[in-house]
Amino acid sequence: CRPLPLTIEYLWNRVPGMTQEAAGVIITTLREAKHLDPTTDLLNVDPTKSNWRELLQQIQTRPKSLSSIPEKGQILFPRPLETIKTNDRTMILWDAFDLTPGLSPLAKALHRAWAFHEYCSESVLPALDLFEREQ
């Protein structure tokens, strides 16, 4: 896989419930922390080993565009909000996004943008097309 630029459009298209305003806040935060290259918009830091969650949790103001999302936990969480233990609530950003490792759609989007891992769906269809042409 090749790395992908981390843009507002990328996050907006990849993360359920993401708004363009929230994506902009996330990108600005990562850029200011030097996690994101200001020229290419590529991640400089491996999101599986960085402190991006802590950086985002330090943001005090919830983006106004998130006020239109449904009641907590209805569509944005990969697991029901009521099943999240109280001490795990620190893994919830702006009452909208689950940051839990292994479950977070935002984390998965960052991992795909980073692209230094073992899988990538973008290569499957071209490979299948190649096999079909070779038959």
JSON list of C-alpha atoms in Angstrom, two decimals:
[
{"chain": "A", "resi": 1, "resn": "CYS", "atom": "CA", "xyz": [0.00, 0.00, 0.00]},
{"chain": "A", "resi": 2, "resn": "ARG", "atom": "CA", "xyz": [1.01, 3.56, -0.55]},
{"chain": "A", "resi": 3, "resn": "PRO", "atom": "CA", "xyz": [0.48, 6.22, 2.11]},
{"chain": "A", "resi": 4, "resn": "LEU", "atom": "CA", "xyz": [-2.52, 8.48, 1.59]},
{"chain": "A", "resi": 5, "resn": "PRO", "atom": "CA", "xyz": [-2.74, 12.19, 2.41]},
{"chain": "A", "resi": 6, "resn": "LEU", "atom": "CA", "xyz": [-4.72, 12.85, 5.57]},
{"chain": "A", "resi": 7, "resn": "THR", "atom": "CA", "xyz": [-7.18, 15.47, 4.38]},
{"chain": "A", "resi": 8, "resn": "ILE", "atom": "CA", "xyz": [-10.57, 16.70, 5.51]},
{"chain": "A", "resi": 9, "resn": "GLU", "atom": "CA", "xyz": [-12.19, 14.80, 2.65]},
{"chain": "A", "resi": 10, "resn": "TYR", "atom": "CA", "xyz": [-10.30, 11.60, 3.52]},
{"chain": "A", "resi": 11, "resn": "LEU", "atom": "CA", "xyz": [-11.51, 11.60, 7.15]},
{"chain": "A", "resi": 12, "resn": "TRP", "atom": "CA", "xyz": [-14.99, 12.73, 6.18]},
{"chain": "A", "resi": 13, "resn": "ASN", "atom": "CA", "xyz": [-15.32, 9.80, 3.77]},
{"chain": "A", "resi": 14, "resn": "ARG", "atom": "CA", "xyz": [-13.72, 7.17, 6.00]},
{"chain": "A", "resi": 15, "resn": "VAL", "atom": "CA", "xyz": [-15.03, 7.81, 9.52]},
{"chain": "A", "resi": 16, "resn": "PRO", "atom": "CA", "xyz": [-18.75, 7.38, 10.28]},
{"chain": "A", "resi": 17, "resn": "GLY", "atom": "CA", "xyz": [-20.25, 10.57, 11.68]},
{"chain": "A", "resi": 18, "resn": "MET", "atom": "CA", "xyz": [-17.20, 12.68, 10.83]},
{"chain": "A", "resi": 19, "resn": "THR", "atom": "CA", "xyz": [-17.93, 16.26, 9.88]},
{"chain": "A", "resi": 20, "resn": "GLN", "atom": "CA", "xyz": [-15.69, 18.48, 7.83]},
{"chain": "A", "resi": 21, "resn": "GLU", "atom": "CA", "xyz": [-15.27, 20.80, 10.81]},
{"chain": "A", "resi": 22, "resn": "ALA", "atom": "CA", "xyz": [-14.24, 17.95, 13.14]},
{"chain": "A", "resi": 23, "resn": "ALA", "atom": "CA", "xyz": [-11.86, 16.58, 10.49]},
{"chain": "A", "resi": 24, "resn": "GLY", "atom": "CA", "xyz": [-10.29, 20.03, 10.18]},
{"chain": "A", "resi": 25, "resn": "VAL", "atom": "CA", "xyz": [-9.75, 20.22, 13.95]},
{"chain": "A", "resi": 26, "resn": "ILE", "atom": "CA", "xyz": [-8.14, 16.77, 13.96]},
{"chain": "A", "resi": 27, "resn": "ILE", "atom": "CA", "xyz": [-5.86, 17.59, 11.03]},
{"chain": "A", "resi": 28, "resn": "THR", "atom": "CA", "xyz": [-4.83, 20.95, 12.51]},
{"chain": "A", "resi": 29, "resn": "THR", "atom": "CA", "xyz": [-4.02, 19.28, 15.83]},
{"chain": "A", "resi": 30, "resn": "LEU", "atom": "CA", "xyz": [-1.92, 16.58, 14.17]},
{"chain": "A", "resi": 31, "resn": "ARG", "atom": "CA", "xyz": [-0.15, 19.13, 11.96]},
{"chain": "A", "resi": 32, "resn": "GLU", "atom": "CA", "xyz": [0.69, 21.39, 14.94]},
{"chain": "A", "resi": 33, "resn": "ALA", "atom": "CA", "xyz": [2.09, 18.36, 16.80]},
{"chain": "A", "resi": 34, "resn": "LYS", "atom": "CA", "xyz": [4.31, 17.57, 13.77]},
{"chain": "A", "resi": 35, "resn": "HIS", "atom": "CA", "xyz": [2.49, 14.29, 13.16]},
{"chain": "A", "resi": 36, "resn": "LEU", "atom": "CA", "xyz": [1.44, 15.48, 9.71]},
{"chain": "A", "resi": 37, "resn": "ASP", "atom": "CA", "xyz": [3.67, 16.87, 6.98]},
{"chain": "A", "resi": 38, "resn": "PRO", "atom": "CA", "xyz": [2.40, 20.39, 6.13]},
{"chain": "A", "resi": 39, "resn": "THR", "atom": "CA", "xyz": [3.33, 20.04, 2.45]},
{"chain": "A", "resi": 40, "resn": "THR", "atom": "CA", "xyz": [2.18, 16.52, 1.56]},
{"chain": "A", "resi": 41, "resn": "ASP", "atom": "CA", "xyz": [-0.43, 15.90, 4.29]},
{"chain": "A", "resi": 42, "resn": "LEU", "atom": "CA", "xyz": [1.19, 12.49, 4.88]},
{"chain": "A", "resi": 43, "resn": "LEU", "atom": "CA", "xyz": [1.60, 11.20, 8.41]},
{"chain": "A", "resi": 44, "resn": "ASN", "atom": "CA", "xyz": [5.14, 11.57, 9.78]},
{"chain": "A", "resi": 45, "resn": "VAL", "atom": "CA", "xyz": [4.46, 9.38, 12.80]},
{"chain": "A", "resi": 46, "resn": "ASP", "atom": "CA", "xyz": [3.15, 5.83, 12.98]},
{"chain": "A", "resi": 47, "resn": "PRO", "atom": "CA", "xyz": [-0.34, 6.13, 14.52]},
{"chain": "A", "resi": 48, "resn": "THR", "atom": "CA", "xyz": [0.02, 2.72, 16.17]},
{"chain": "A", "resi": 49, "resn": "LYS", "atom": "CA", "xyz": [2.90, 4.08, 18.24]},
{"chain": "A", "resi": 50, "resn": "SER", "atom": "CA", "xyz": [2.12, 7.77, 18.60]},
{"chain": "A", "resi": 51, "resn": "ASN", "atom": "CA", "xyz": [0.19, 9.81, 21.16]},
{"chain": "A", "resi": 52, "resn": "TRP", "atom": "CA", "xyz": [-2.46, 11.08, 18.70]},
{"chain": "A", "resi": 53, "resn": "ARG", "atom": "CA", "xyz": [-5.28, 10.02, 21.01]},
{"chain": "A", "resi": 54, "resn": "GLU", "atom": "CA", "xyz": [-3.86, 12.11, 23.86]},
{"chain": "A", "resi": 55, "resn": "LEU", "atom": "CA", "xyz": [-3.43, 15.09, 21.54]},
{"chain": "A", "resi": 56, "resn": "LEU", "atom": "CA", "xyz": [-7.07, 14.94, 20.44]},
{"chain": "A", "resi": 57, "resn": "GLN", "atom": "CA", "xyz": [-8.35, 14.42, 23.98]},
{"chain": "A", "resi": 58, "resn": "GLN", "atom": "CA", "xyz": [-6.68, 17.69, 25.00]},
{"chain": "A", "resi": 59, "resn": "ILE", "atom": "CA", "xyz": [-8.99, 19.63, 22.68]},
{"chain": "A", "resi": 60, "resn": "GLN", "atom": "CA", "xyz": [-11.52, 21.25, 24.99]},
{"chain": "A", "resi": 61, "resn": "THR", "atom": "CA", "xyz": [-14.02, 22.60, 22.46]},
{"chain": "A", "resi": 62, "resn": "ARG", "atom": "CA", "xyz": [-16.34, 20.16, 20.75]},
{"chain": "A", "resi": 63, "resn": "PRO", "atom": "CA", "xyz": [-16.87, 21.09, 17.09]},
{"chain": "A", "resi": 64, "resn": "LYS", "atom": "CA", "xyz": [-20.31, 22.69, 16.68]},
{"chain": "A", "resi": 65, "resn": "SER", "atom": "CA", "xyz": [-21.05, 20.54, 13.65]},
{"chain": "A", "resi": 66, "resn": "LEU", "atom": "CA", "xyz": [-21.21, 17.49, 15.92]},
{"chain": "A", "resi": 67, "resn": "SER", "atom": "CA", "xyz": [-24.31, 18.82, 17.65]},
{"chain": "A", "resi": 68, "resn": "SER", "atom": "CA", "xyz": [-26.43, 17.38, 14.86]},
{"chain": "A", "resi": 69, "resn": "ILE", "atom": "CA", "xyz": [-25.32, 13.78, 15.43]},
{"chain": "A", "resi": 70, "resn": "PRO", "atom": "CA", "xyz": [-27.85, 11.35, 16.94]},
{"chain": "A", "resi": 71, "resn": "GLU", "atom": "CA", "xyz": [-27.96, 10.52, 20.61]},
{"chain": "A", "resi": 72, "resn": "LYS", "atom": "CA", "xyz": [-24.70, 9.16, 21.95]},
{"chain": "A", "resi": 73, "resn": "GLY", "atom": "CA", "xyz": [-23.84, 5.70, 20.72]},
{"chain": "A", "resi": 74, "resn": "GLN", "atom": "CA", "xyz": [-26.58, 5.29, 18.14]},
{"chain": "A", "resi": 75, "resn": "ILE", "atom": "CA", "xyz": [-24.44, 5.11, 15.02]},
{"chain": "A", "resi": 76, "resn": "LEU", "atom": "CA", "xyz": [-20.91, 6.28, 15.67]},
{"chain": "A", "resi": 77, "resn": "PHE", "atom": "CA", "xyz": [-19.62, 3.64, 18.03]},
{"chain": "A", "resi": 78, "resn": "PRO", "atom": "CA", "xyz": [-18.56, 0.18, 16.91]},
{"chain": "A", "resi": 79, "resn": "ARG", "atom": "CA", "xyz": [-19.95, -1.08, 20.22]},
{"chain": "A", "resi": 80, "resn": "PRO", "atom": "CA", "xyz": [-22.93, 0.11, 22.27]},
{"chain": "A", "resi": 81, "resn": "LEU", "atom": "CA", "xyz": [-21.96, 3.10, 24.41]},
{"chain": "A", "resi": 82, "resn": "GLU", "atom": "CA", "xyz": [-23.60, 1.61, 27.50]},
{"chain": "A", "resi": 83, "resn": "THR", "atom": "CA", "xyz": [-21.18, -1.36, 27.33]},
{"chain": "A", "resi": 84, "resn": "ILE", "atom": "CA", "xyz": [-18.16, 0.93, 27.67]},
{"chain": "A", "resi": 85, "resn": "LYS", "atom": "CA", "xyz": [-16.86, 0.86, 31.23]},
{"chain": "A", "resi": 86, "resn": "THR", "atom": "CA", "xyz": [-16.62, 4.17, 33.05]},
{"chain": "A", "resi": 87, "resn": "ASN", "atom": "CA", "xyz": [-12.81, 4.08, 33.09]},
{"chain": "A", "resi": 88, "resn": "ASP", "atom": "CA", "xyz": [-12.84, 3.47, 29.31]},
{"chain": "A", "resi": 89, "resn": "ARG", "atom": "CA", "xyz": [-14.88, 6.63, 28.69]},
{"chain": "A", "resi": 90, "resn": "THR", "atom": "CA", "xyz": [-11.60, 8.48, 28.31]},
{"chain": "A", "resi": 91, "resn": "MET", "atom": "CA", "xyz": [-11.44, 6.72, 24.94]},
{"chain": "A", "resi": 92, "resn": "ILE", "atom": "CA", "xyz": [-14.46, 8.72, 23.73]},
{"chain": "A", "resi": 93, "resn": "LEU", "atom": "CA", "xyz": [-13.72, 11.94, 21.85]},
{"chain": "A", "resi": 94, "resn": "TRP", "atom": "CA", "xyz": [-16.34, 14.73, 21.90]},
{"chain": "A", "resi": 95, "resn": "ASP", "atom": "CA", "xyz": [-19.07, 12.19, 22.82]},
{"chain": "A", "resi": 96, "resn": "ALA", "atom": "CA", "xyz": [-18.91, 11.15, 19.17]},
{"chain": "A", "resi": 97, "resn": "PHE", "atom": "CA", "xyz": [-15.89, 9.01, 18.33]},
{"chain": "A", "resi": 98, "resn": "ASP", "atom": "CA", "xyz": [-14.61, 5.85, 19.96]},
{"chain": "A", "resi": 99, "resn": "LEU", "atom": "CA", "xyz": [-10.81, 5.96, 20.16]},
{"chain": "A", "resi": 100, "resn": "THR", "atom": "CA", "xyz": [-10.42, 2.45, 21.59]},
{"chain": "A", "resi": 101, "resn": "PRO", "atom": "CA", "xyz": [-7.51, 0.62, 19.97]},
{"chain": "A", "resi": 102, "resn": "GLY", "atom": "CA", "xyz": [-8.76, -2.13, 17.66]},
{"chain": "A", "resi": 103, "resn": "LEU", "atom": "CA", "xyz": [-12.28, -0.68, 17.46]},
{"chain": "A", "resi": 104, "resn": "SER", "atom": "CA", "xyz": [-11.89, 2.93, 16.44]},
{"chain": "A", "resi": 105, "resn": "PRO", "atom": "CA", "xyz": [-12.89, 3.86, 12.87]},
{"chain": "A", "resi": 106, "resn": "LEU", "atom": "CA", "xyz": [-10.74, 6.98, 13.25]},
{"chain": "A", "resi": 107, "resn": "ALA", "atom": "CA", "xyz": [-7.73, 4.87, 14.24]},
{"chain": "A", "resi": 108, "resn": "LYS", "atom": "CA", "xyz": [-8.34, 2.57, 11.29]},
{"chain": "A", "resi": 109, "resn": "ALA", "atom": "CA", "xyz": [-8.46, 5.57, 8.95]},
{"chain": "A", "resi": 110, "resn": "LEU", "atom": "CA", "xyz": [-5.15, 6.83, 10.34]},
{"chain": "A", "resi": 111, "resn": "HIS", "atom": "CA", "xyz": [-3.60, 3.37, 10.00]},
{"chain": "A", "resi": 112, "resn": "ARG", "atom": "CA", "xyz": [-4.68, 3.18, 6.37]},
{"chain": "A", "resi": 113, "resn": "ALA", "atom": "CA", "xyz": [-3.30, 6.65, 5.66]},
{"chain": "A", "resi": 114, "resn": "TRP", "atom": "CA", "xyz": [-0.01, 5.59, 7.25]},
{"chain": "A", "resi": 115, "resn": "ALA", "atom": "CA", "xyz": [-0.08, 2.42, 5.08]},
{"chain": "A", "resi": 116, "resn": "PHE", "atom": "CA", "xyz": [2.85, 0.61, 6.68]},
{"chain": "A", "resi": 117, "resn": "HIS", "atom": "CA", "xyz": [0.95, -2.47, 7.76]},
{"chain": "A", "resi": 118, "resn": "GLU", "atom": "CA", "xyz": [0.17, -5.89, 6.40]},
{"chain": "A", "resi": 119, "resn": "TYR", "atom": "CA", "xyz": [-3.06, -5.32, 4.51]},
{"chain": "A", "resi": 120, "resn": "CYS", "atom": "CA", "xyz": [-4.65, -2.95, 2.07]},
{"chain": "A", "resi": 121, "resn": "SER", "atom": "CA", "xyz": [-7.90, -3.48, 0.18]},
{"chain": "A", "resi": 122, "resn": "GLU", "atom": "CA", "xyz": [-6.99, -1.12, -2.66]},
{"chain": "A", "resi": 123, "resn": "SER", "atom": "CA", "xyz": [-4.73, -3.74, -4.22]},
{"chain": "A", "resi": 124, "resn": "VAL", "atom": "CA", "xyz": [-7.30, -6.57, -4.30]},
{"chain": "A", "resi": 125, "resn": "LEU", "atom": "CA", "xyz": [-9.39, -5.49, -7.31]},
{"chain": "A", "resi": 126, "resn": "PRO", "atom": "CA", "xyz": [-6.41, -4.74, -9.58]},
{"chain": "A", "resi": 127, "resn": "ALA", "atom": "CA", "xyz": [-4.94, -8.15, -8.65]},
{"chain": "A", "resi": 128, "resn": "LEU", "atom": "CA", "xyz": [-8.21, -9.92, -9.43]},
{"chain": "A", "resi": 129, "resn": "ASP", "atom": "CA", "xyz": [-8.45, -8.06, -12.74]},
{"chain": "A", "resi": 130, "resn": "LEU", "atom": "CA", "xyz": [-4.94, -9.23, -13.60]},
{"chain": "A", "resi": 131, "resn": "PHE", "atom": "CA", "xyz": [-5.81, -12.86, -12.82]},
{"chain": "A", "resi": 132, "resn": "GLU", "atom": "CA", "xyz": [-8.97, -12.66, -14.92]},
{"chain": "A", "resi": 133, "resn": "ARG", "atom": "CA", "xyz": [-7.07, -11.22, -17.89]},
{"chain": "A", "resi": 134, "resn": "GLU", "atom": "CA", "xyz": [-4.41, -13.94, -17.66]},
{"chain": "A", "resi": 135, "resn": "GLN", "atom": "CA", "xyz": [-6.90, -16.82, -17.94]}
]
